[in-house]
Structure formats: structure tokens, C-alpha cells
Coordinates of C-alpha atoms in Angstrom, one line a residue:
M1 CA 12.4 2.5 -162.7
N2 CA 10.3 3.3 -165.5
E3 CA 11.0 -0.4 -167.6
K4 CA 10.2 -2.2 -163.9
I5 CA 6.8 -0.1 -164.2
S6 CA 5.8 -0.8 -167.4
Y7 CA 6.4 -4.6 -167.5
W8 CA 4.3 -5.1 -164.3
I9 CA 2.0 -2.8 -166.1
E10 CA 1.7 -5.0 -169.3
L11 CA 2.2 -8.2 -167.2
S12 CA -1.6 -7.2 -164.9
D13 CA -3.1 -6.1 -168.8
Y14 CA -2.3 -9.6 -170.1
D15 CA -3.9 -11.1 -166.5
L16 CA -7.0 -9.1 -167.4
D17 CA -7.1 -9.8 -171.0
T18 CA -6.9 -13.4 -169.7
A19 CA -9.4 -13.3 -167.1
E20 CA -12.1 -11.5 -169.7
A21 CA -11.1 -13.7 -172.4
L22 CA -11.9 -17.0 -169.7
L23 CA -15.0 -15.2 -168.5
A24 CA -16.5 -14.7 -172.2
S25 CA -16.0 -18.2 -173.1
G26 CA -17.5 -19.3 -169.6
R27 CA -14.2 -21.9 -169.0
Y28 CA -13.4 -20.4 -166.0
F29 CA -12.0 -22.8 -163.3
T30 CA -13.3 -24.4 -159.9
E31 CA -11.7 -27.0 -157.9
M32 CA -11.8 -30.3 -158.7
D33 CA -11.8 -33.4 -157.1
K34 CA -9.3 -35.8 -157.9
S35 CA -11.6 -38.6 -159.4
E36 CA -12.9 -36.1 -161.6
V37 CA -9.1 -35.2 -162.6
I38 CA -8.7 -39.0 -162.9
K39 CA -11.6 -39.6 -165.0
K40 CA -10.1 -36.7 -167.7
L41 CA -6.7 -37.8 -167.6
K42 CA -8.0 -41.2 -168.5
K43 CA -9.7 -39.8 -171.3
Y44 CA -6.5 -37.6 -172.4
K45 CA -4.2 -40.9 -172.2
K46 CA -6.5 -42.3 -174.7
L47 CA -6.5 -39.3 -177.1
I48 CA -2.2 -38.8 -177.0
S49 CA -2.3 -42.5 -177.0
N50 CA -3.0 -42.5 -180.9
Q51 CA -0.5 -40.0 -181.8
I52 CA 2.4 -41.2 -179.7
A53 CA 3.3 -44.6 -177.9
V54 CA 2.5 -43.9 -174.5
E55 CA 3.7 -45.9 -171.4
E56 CA 2.5 -44.2 -169.0
L57 CA 0.8 -41.6 -167.5
I58 CA 1.2 -40.0 -164.0
L59 CA -0.2 -37.6 -162.4
F60 CA 2.1 -35.2 -160.3
G61 CA 2.1 -32.3 -157.9
S62 CA -0.9 -30.3 -156.0
Y63 CA -3.3 -33.0 -157.4
A64 CA -1.3 -36.2 -156.5
N65 CA -0.7 -35.0 -152.9
G66 CA -3.8 -33.2 -152.5
T67 CA -2.6 -29.7 -151.8
N68 CA -4.4 -28.3 -154.6
S69 CA -6.4 -25.2 -155.3
E70 CA -9.2 -23.8 -157.7
D71 CA -6.2 -22.5 -159.8
S72 CA -3.5 -25.4 -159.7
D73 CA -2.9 -26.7 -162.8
I74 CA -2.8 -30.6 -163.8
D75 CA 0.7 -31.8 -164.0
V76 CA 1.0 -35.0 -165.8
A77 CA 4.3 -37.0 -166.9
I78 CA 3.9 -38.5 -170.5
I79 CA 6.2 -41.1 -170.0
V80 CA 7.7 -42.6 -173.4
D81 CA 10.8 -45.6 -173.5
K82 CA 11.5 -43.6 -177.2
L83 CA 10.2 -40.6 -178.9
E84 CA 9.5 -41.4 -182.5
G85 CA 9.8 -38.3 -184.5
D86 CA 10.9 -35.0 -183.3
Y87 CA 9.9 -33.6 -179.4
F88 CA 9.2 -30.2 -181.0
S89 CA 6.4 -31.6 -183.4
T90 CA 5.4 -33.9 -180.9
R91 CA 5.0 -31.2 -178.2
P92 CA 2.1 -28.9 -179.7
I93 CA -0.4 -32.4 -180.6
L94 CA 0.0 -32.6 -176.5
W95 CA -1.1 -29.4 -175.7
K96 CA -3.6 -29.3 -178.8
I97 CA -5.2 -32.5 -177.2
R98 CA -5.4 -31.2 -173.6
R99 CA -7.8 -28.0 -175.1
E100 CA -10.4 -30.5 -176.0
I101 CA -10.2 -32.2 -172.5
D102 CA -9.3 -29.5 -170.0
D103 CA -6.7 -26.5 -170.0
R104 CA -5.5 -26.9 -167.2
I105 CA -3.8 -30.0 -168.2
E106 CA -0.2 -29.3 -168.2
P107 CA 1.3 -32.5 -170.0
L108 CA 5.1 -33.2 -169.1
L109 CA 6.7 -35.7 -172.0
I110 CA 9.6 -38.0 -170.7
E111 CA 11.6 -40.3 -172.8
R112 CA 12.7 -43.0 -170.4
Q113 CA 16.2 -43.6 -172.0
H114 CA 17.2 -39.8 -171.8
D115 CA 15.9 -39.1 -167.7
E116 CA 19.0 -38.5 -166.1
S117 CA 17.4 -36.2 -163.7
G118 CA 16.2 -38.5 -161.9
F119 CA 12.7 -36.7 -162.1
L120 CA 11.1 -39.8 -163.4
Q121 CA 12.2 -41.7 -160.4
E122 CA 10.7 -39.5 -158.4
I123 CA 7.3 -39.1 -159.7
Q124 CA 6.9 -43.0 -160.2
K125 CA 7.0 -43.1 -156.2
T126 CA 5.2 -40.0 -155.5
G127 CA 2.7 -39.6 -158.0
I128 CA -0.6 -41.4 -159.3
V129 CA -0.4 -43.9 -162.0
I130 CA -3.1 -43.4 -164.7

């Protein structure tokens, strides 16, 4: 029981630390409309295209289907035919660039050749191509 209590106390401390940092930096979140999200993603696509060969950028999730709230993240799939280099060295680049635009951007890198789950097909049907 004490382990569970310690776990929840640690989580609440982390959340308070995060909230304080966001307030101190002035980077707290407000709800955006879809057009503002699309504008940010176009800028993001331009920046990451300098680093990797982006075939498609697709907005999916709550902003794509209109169920977003002020604490929603911006789910975006970055589609490449084949990743040049290592996934684990490319991913941090995507996360670093997102910080230049909006911390809510949640990039998901998908290699077209290796999507066996059907997830890519689903977001191509329901998402918004940027």
C-alpha cells in the first residue's frame, strides 16, 4: 500500500513541477481552432523536410475529428517511404523541431514499407493531409 501512495505522490509532484514550469515560461495552453493547428503543422512540415524525406504529414486524433479540448495534443503522423538512417536518431530531431513551433505537437514517424498494423490506412481515411 505504501508503494502505491508513494507512486501517486511522485506523480502529483511531477504534475505540479510541470505546471509551475509552464506558468513561469508563459507557455501554458489554450484551445486552438483547426486552422491554427494546420498553419502550425505546415510550418513543422517545412522544418522537418530539411531533415528527412517527408512523403505525407497527416493530422489525426482529436483535432482532426473535432473533439479537441484545451489540453489536447496535436497528433501528427510523419510518413516516409523508407527511413534513411536510424529511427532512434531521427525521432529526437522531430521532437526538438516541434519545440520551436508548439510543445503540443506529438509526432509519430511511420515508414510506409513497415506499417503492417493498418494504422496508416486508417489515418489516411480519417485524418487531414497537410
